mmCIF file of C-alpha atoms in Angstrom:
data_model
loop_
_atom_site.group_PDB
_atom_site.id
_atom_site.type_symbol
_atom_site.label_atom_id
_atom_site.label_comp_id
_atom_site.label_asym_id
_atom_site.label_seq_id
_atom_site.Cartn_x
_atom_site.Cartn_y
_atom_site.Cartn_z
ATOM 1 C CA MET A 183 21.071 3.334 22.470
ATOM 2 C CA THR A 184 22.375 6.186 24.621
ATOM 3 C CA ASN A 185 19.173 7.544 26.188
ATOM 4 C CA SER A 186 18.946 6.279 29.788
ATOM 5 C CA HIS A 187 15.217 7.100 29.816
ATOM 6 C CA ILE A 188 14.428 4.361 27.291
ATOM 7 C CA GLN A 189 13.069 1.331 29.112
ATOM 8 C CA SER A 190 11.751 -2.020 27.929
ATOM 9 C CA VAL A 191 7.962 -2.435 27.896
ATOM 10 C CA PRO A 192 6.528 -5.908 28.657
ATOM 11 C CA LEU A 193 5.133 -7.379 25.452
ATOM 12 C CA GLU A 194 1.691 -7.864 27.012
ATOM 13 C CA LYS A 195 1.559 -4.069 27.596
ATOM 14 C CA ALA A 196 2.858 -3.085 24.125
ATOM 15 C CA TYR A 197 -0.690 -2.536 22.823
ATOM 16 C CA ARG A 198 -1.036 0.439 25.177
ATOM 17 C CA LEU A 199 1.598 2.296 23.198
ATOM 18 C CA ILE A 200 -0.786 2.752 20.228
ATOM 19 C CA THR A 201 -4.365 2.360 21.520
ATOM 20 C CA HIS A 202 -4.801 6.125 21.836
ATOM 21 C CA GLY A 203 -4.637 6.434 18.035
ATOM 22 C CA PRO A 204 -1.464 8.432 17.428
ATOM 23 C CA THR A 205 0.102 9.080 14.070
ATOM 24 C CA ILE A 206 2.980 6.630 13.906
ATOM 25 C CA LEU A 207 6.221 6.243 12.038
ATOM 26 C CA VAL A 208 6.968 2.945 10.303
ATOM 27 C CA SER A 209 10.608 2.100 9.710
ATOM 28 C CA ALA A 210 12.310 -0.803 7.974
ATOM 29 C CA GLN A 211 15.568 -1.855 6.358
ATOM 30 C CA ASP A 212 16.514 -4.506 3.842
ATOM 31 C CA GLN A 213 19.817 -5.312 2.117
ATOM 32 C CA HIS A 214 19.438 -2.279 -0.178
ATOM 33 C CA ASP A 215 17.350 0.446 1.475
ATOM 34 C CA THR A 216 16.307 2.031 4.758
ATOM 35 C CA ASP A 217 13.094 4.034 4.972
ATOM 36 C CA VAL A 218 10.710 5.675 7.412
ATOM 37 C CA MET A 219 7.157 6.720 6.596
ATOM 38 C CA ALA A 220 4.275 8.241 8.539
ATOM 39 C CA ALA A 221 1.049 6.272 8.904
ATOM 40 C CA ALA A 222 -2.245 6.891 10.652
ATOM 41 C CA TRP A 223 -3.856 3.435 10.440
ATOM 42 C CA ALA A 224 -2.163 1.231 13.020
ATOM 43 C CA CYS A 225 -3.686 -0.665 15.901
ATOM 44 C CA ALA A 226 -3.203 -3.475 18.381
ATOM 45 C CA LEU A 227 -4.474 -6.862 17.255
ATOM 46 C CA GLU A 228 -3.778 -9.268 20.143
ATOM 47 C CA PHE A 229 -2.447 -9.101 23.695
ATOM 48 C CA SER A 230 -0.624 -12.429 23.881
ATOM 49 C CA PRO A 231 1.231 -13.100 21.785
ATOM 50 C CA ALA A 232 1.349 -9.378 21.147
ATOM 51 C CA LYS A 233 0.445 -8.433 17.573
ATOM 52 C CA VAL A 234 -0.217 -5.171 15.724
ATOM 53 C CA THR A 235 -1.563 -4.169 12.323
ATOM 54 C CA VAL A 236 -0.674 -1.318 10.018
ATOM 55 C CA VAL A 237 -2.014 -0.288 6.609
ATOM 56 C CA LEU A 238 0.724 0.383 4.033
ATOM 57 C CA ASP A 239 -0.166 1.539 0.534
ATOM 58 C CA LYS A 240 1.333 -0.362 -2.399
ATOM 59 C CA SER A 241 3.051 2.808 -3.629
ATOM 60 C CA THR A 242 5.294 3.144 -0.569
ATOM 61 C CA LYS A 243 8.936 2.102 -0.545
ATOM 62 C CA THR A 244 8.681 1.151 3.130
ATOM 63 C CA ARG A 245 6.151 -1.536 2.223
ATOM 64 C CA ASN A 246 8.573 -3.069 -0.313
ATOM 65 C CA ILE A 247 11.347 -3.051 2.266
ATOM 66 C CA ILE A 248 9.158 -4.799 4.851
ATOM 67 C CA GLU A 249 8.141 -7.437 2.325
ATOM 68 C CA ASN A 250 11.841 -8.037 1.564
ATOM 69 C CA SER A 251 13.167 -8.025 5.134
ATOM 70 C CA GLY A 252 10.254 -9.435 7.126
ATOM 71 C CA TYR A 253 10.723 -6.867 9.919
ATOM 72 C CA PHE A 254 9.520 -3.367 10.779
ATOM 73 C CA ALA A 255 9.129 -0.951 13.671
ATOM 74 C CA LEU A 256 6.270 1.285 14.717
ATOM 75 C CA GLN A 257 7.190 4.350 16.712
ATOM 76 C CA ILE A 258 5.189 7.074 18.389
ATOM 77 C CA PRO A 259 6.550 10.516 17.495
ATOM 78 C CA THR A 260 5.890 13.633 19.531
ATOM 79 C CA LEU A 261 4.804 17.205 18.857
ATOM 80 C CA LYS A 262 8.434 18.347 18.706
ATOM 81 C CA GLN A 263 8.808 16.045 15.654
ATOM 82 C CA LEU A 264 5.736 17.342 13.794
ATOM 83 C CA ASN A 265 7.573 18.833 10.798
ATOM 84 C CA MET A 266 9.665 15.686 10.384
ATOM 85 C CA VAL A 267 6.541 13.490 10.565
ATOM 86 C CA TYR A 268 4.767 15.603 7.957
ATOM 87 C CA ARG A 269 7.729 15.401 5.560
ATOM 88 C CA LEU A 270 7.990 11.628 6.053
ATOM 89 C CA GLY A 271 4.296 11.329 5.243
ATOM 90 C CA THR A 272 4.389 13.462 2.105
ATOM 91 C CA GLN A 273 7.661 12.387 0.473
ATOM 92 C CA SER A 274 8.489 8.991 -0.992
ATOM 93 C CA LEU A 275 11.909 7.399 -1.104
ATOM 94 C CA HIS A 276 10.986 6.492 -4.704
ATOM 95 C CA ASP A 277 11.045 10.212 -5.613
ATOM 96 C CA VAL A 278 13.360 11.701 -2.965
ATOM 97 C CA PRO A 279 16.364 9.400 -2.405
ATOM 98 C CA ASP A 280 17.686 11.558 0.460
ATOM 99 C CA LYS A 281 14.248 11.851 2.104
ATOM 100 C CA LEU A 282 15.538 10.793 5.535
ATOM 101 C CA SER A 283 18.334 13.368 5.690
ATOM 102 C CA GLN A 284 16.051 16.081 4.246
ATOM 103 C CA SER A 285 13.510 15.282 6.956
ATOM 104 C CA GLY A 286 16.080 15.422 9.763
ATOM 105 C CA VAL A 287 15.719 11.756 10.724
ATOM 106 C CA GLU A 288 18.302 10.306 13.111
ATOM 107 C CA LEU A 289 18.214 6.512 13.329
ATOM 108 C CA PHE A 290 19.542 4.022 15.865
ATOM 109 C CA HIS A 291 19.153 0.314 16.635
ATOM 110 C CA PHE A 292 18.156 -1.434 19.825
ATOM 111 C CA PRO A 293 20.457 -4.240 20.978
ATOM 112 C CA ASP A 294 19.810 -7.584 19.269
ATOM 113 C CA ALA A 295 17.607 -6.020 16.564
ATOM 114 C CA ASP A 296 18.555 -4.992 13.045
ATOM 115 C CA ILE A 297 15.531 -2.725 12.639
ATOM 116 C CA PRO A 298 16.279 1.011 12.379
ATOM 117 C CA VAL A 299 14.238 3.258 14.667
ATOM 118 C CA VAL A 300 13.837 7.022 14.895
ATOM 119 C CA GLN A 301 15.642 8.915 17.631
ATOM 120 C CA GLY A 302 13.531 11.163 19.898
ATOM 121 C CA CYS A 303 10.215 9.297 19.742
ATOM 122 C CA ALA A 304 8.200 8.478 22.861
ATOM 123 C CA ALA A 305 7.923 4.737 22.159
ATOM 124 C CA TRP A 306 8.963 1.989 19.745
ATOM 125 C CA ILE A 307 7.430 -1.392 18.842
ATOM 126 C CA LEU A 308 9.682 -3.833 16.981
ATOM 127 C CA CYS A 309 7.856 -6.382 14.835
ATOM 128 C CA GLU A 310 8.382 -9.486 12.776
ATOM 129 C CA LEU A 311 6.073 -9.610 9.769
ATOM 130 C CA ILE A 312 3.452 -12.349 9.816
ATOM 131 C CA PRO A 313 3.021 -12.872 6.066
ATOM 132 C CA GLU A 314 -0.614 -12.766 4.999
ATOM 133 C CA PRO A 315 -0.417 -12.327 1.199
ATOM 134 C CA HIS A 316 -4.185 -12.025 0.710
ATOM 135 C CA ASN A 317 -4.575 -9.258 3.334
ATOM 136 C CA GLN A 318 -1.459 -7.487 2.104
ATOM 137 C CA GLN A 319 -2.540 -7.478 -1.547
ATOM 138 C CA MET A 320 -6.283 -6.945 -1.151
ATOM 139 C CA HIS A 321 -6.383 -4.638 1.864
ATOM 140 C CA ASP A 322 -2.802 -3.281 2.246
ATOM 141 C CA LEU A 323 -3.001 -4.715 5.788
ATOM 142 C CA PHE A 324 0.212 -5.903 7.424
ATOM 143 C CA ILE A 325 0.339 -7.903 10.655
ATOM 144 C CA GLY A 326 3.342 -7.827 12.933
ATOM 145 C CA LYS A 327 4.281 -10.084 15.830
ATOM 146 C CA VAL A 328 5.736 -7.815 18.510
ATOM 147 C CA ILE A 329 9.244 -8.981 19.353
ATOM 148 C CA ALA A 330 10.232 -6.048 21.592
ATOM 149 C CA ALA A 331 8.797 -2.767 22.843
ATOM 150 C CA TYR A 332 10.399 0.271 24.435
ATOM 151 C CA ALA A 333 9.274 3.636 25.763
ATOM 152 C CA ASP A 334 10.777 6.802 27.162
ATOM 153 C CA ASP A 335 9.971 6.641 30.878
ATOM 154 C CA ARG A 336 9.494 10.396 31.067
ATOM 155 C CA VAL A 337 6.186 9.911 29.249
ATOM 156 C CA PHE A 338 5.333 6.162 29.490
ATOM 157 C CA ARG A 339 6.034 4.009 32.535
ATOM 158 C CA ASP A 340 4.396 1.297 34.613
ATOM 159 C CA GLY A 341 2.254 0.391 31.594
ATOM 160 C CA HIS A 342 0.641 3.850 31.270
ATOM 161 C CA TRP A 343 1.079 7.122 29.409
ATOM 162 C CA HIS A 344 1.811 10.134 31.642
ATOM 163 C CA TYR A 345 1.035 12.929 29.196
ATOM 164 C CA HIS A 346 -0.460 14.992 32.024
ATOM 165 C CA GLU A 347 3.015 15.284 33.589
ATOM 166 C CA VAL A 348 5.064 16.355 30.571
ATOM 167 C CA ALA A 349 5.612 19.445 28.464
ATOM 168 C CA GLU A 350 3.523 19.878 25.298
ATOM 169 C CA GLU A 351 6.467 18.884 23.103
ATOM 170 C CA TRP A 352 6.135 15.289 24.392
ATOM 171 C CA LYS A 353 2.461 14.879 23.453
ATOM 172 C CA SER A 354 1.458 12.470 20.715
ATOM 173 C CA ILE A 355 0.155 13.852 17.442
ATOM 174 C CA HIS A 356 -2.996 12.740 15.643
ATOM 175 C CA HIS A 357 -3.432 13.358 11.924
ATOM 176 C CA VAL A 358 -6.764 14.759 10.727
ATOM 177 C CA ALA A 359 -6.197 15.734 7.072
ATOM 178 C CA GLY A 360 -3.562 17.432 4.933
ATOM 179 C CA GLY A 361 -1.163 19.215 7.253
ATOM 180 C CA HIS A 362 -3.685 19.371 10.121
ATOM 181 C CA PHE A 363 -3.001 17.482 13.363
ATOM 182 C CA TYR A 364 -4.185 17.510 16.964
ATOM 183 C CA THR A 365 -2.156 16.695 20.040
ATOM 184 C CA ILE A 366 -3.499 14.394 22.704
ATOM 185 C CA GLY A 367 -5.908 16.142 25.058
ATOM 186 C CA ASN A 368 -6.359 16.232 28.810
ATOM 187 C CA ALA A 369 -6.763 13.154 30.957
ATOM 188 C CA VAL A 370 -10.320 12.471 32.152
ATOM 189 C CA SER A 371 -11.722 9.676 34.281
ATOM 190 C CA ILE A 372 -15.161 8.201 34.840
ATOM 191 C CA ASP A 373 -14.591 8.920 38.539
ATOM 192 C CA ASP A 374 -14.189 12.662 37.899
ATOM 193 C CA PRO A 375 -16.912 14.504 39.879
ATOM 194 C CA GLU A 376 -16.773 17.407 37.392
ATOM 195 C CA LEU A 377 -18.235 15.250 34.591
#
C-alpha cells in the first residue's frame, strides 16, 4: 500500500461506505484464481459486529472463488474508473481469462490480509465469509463479517463522505441499466432553508 491518503476506517463506521448505494467491485482470490466483478446489490447488515451482504449470481467466477477461499473485498469505485467497472460487470473470467488485464485492473493487498483489492477506489471493505448455504443457494446472498475497512481520506474521513469537496472524478457511480450510470448528486440537509 503506497497511497498515503488511505486510512483505516473504524469497523463500526464501515457501513457508511456503502449505504449510499454505489455500484461496487467484489474481489477475491483462492489457490487457483483471482477475480474482480462489478455488483449493484450490496448493503450493510449490522453495525457491531460489522457485517455486509452482497448478491452474487451462480454463474460468476468470483462467487466460486469466495466459496473456496472464505474471503472477499467490497470496494467503492469512482467515476474515473467507469469503463473498468463496466468491463468487469460484463465480462466473466470463465470466458475471458485475461479479463483483469483487459479491464486495466491494478491490484494490491493491505497489510495482514491476503485479499486482493483494486487500486484507485475510494474505499475498501475486507470481509470473511459467514457461510449460509441456504441463503447462498436459494437467494445468491452472501454475508460477510467485516474484518477491516479503509478509505481514501480525500473523499471519506471522520466517518463521512466529502463528495461536495472533490472533483467529479472522485464521485461514486450508481448503475441503472445496461451501460447507464449516475454519479452521486449534491449534498442536501433537512436544515437547508432552500428546501
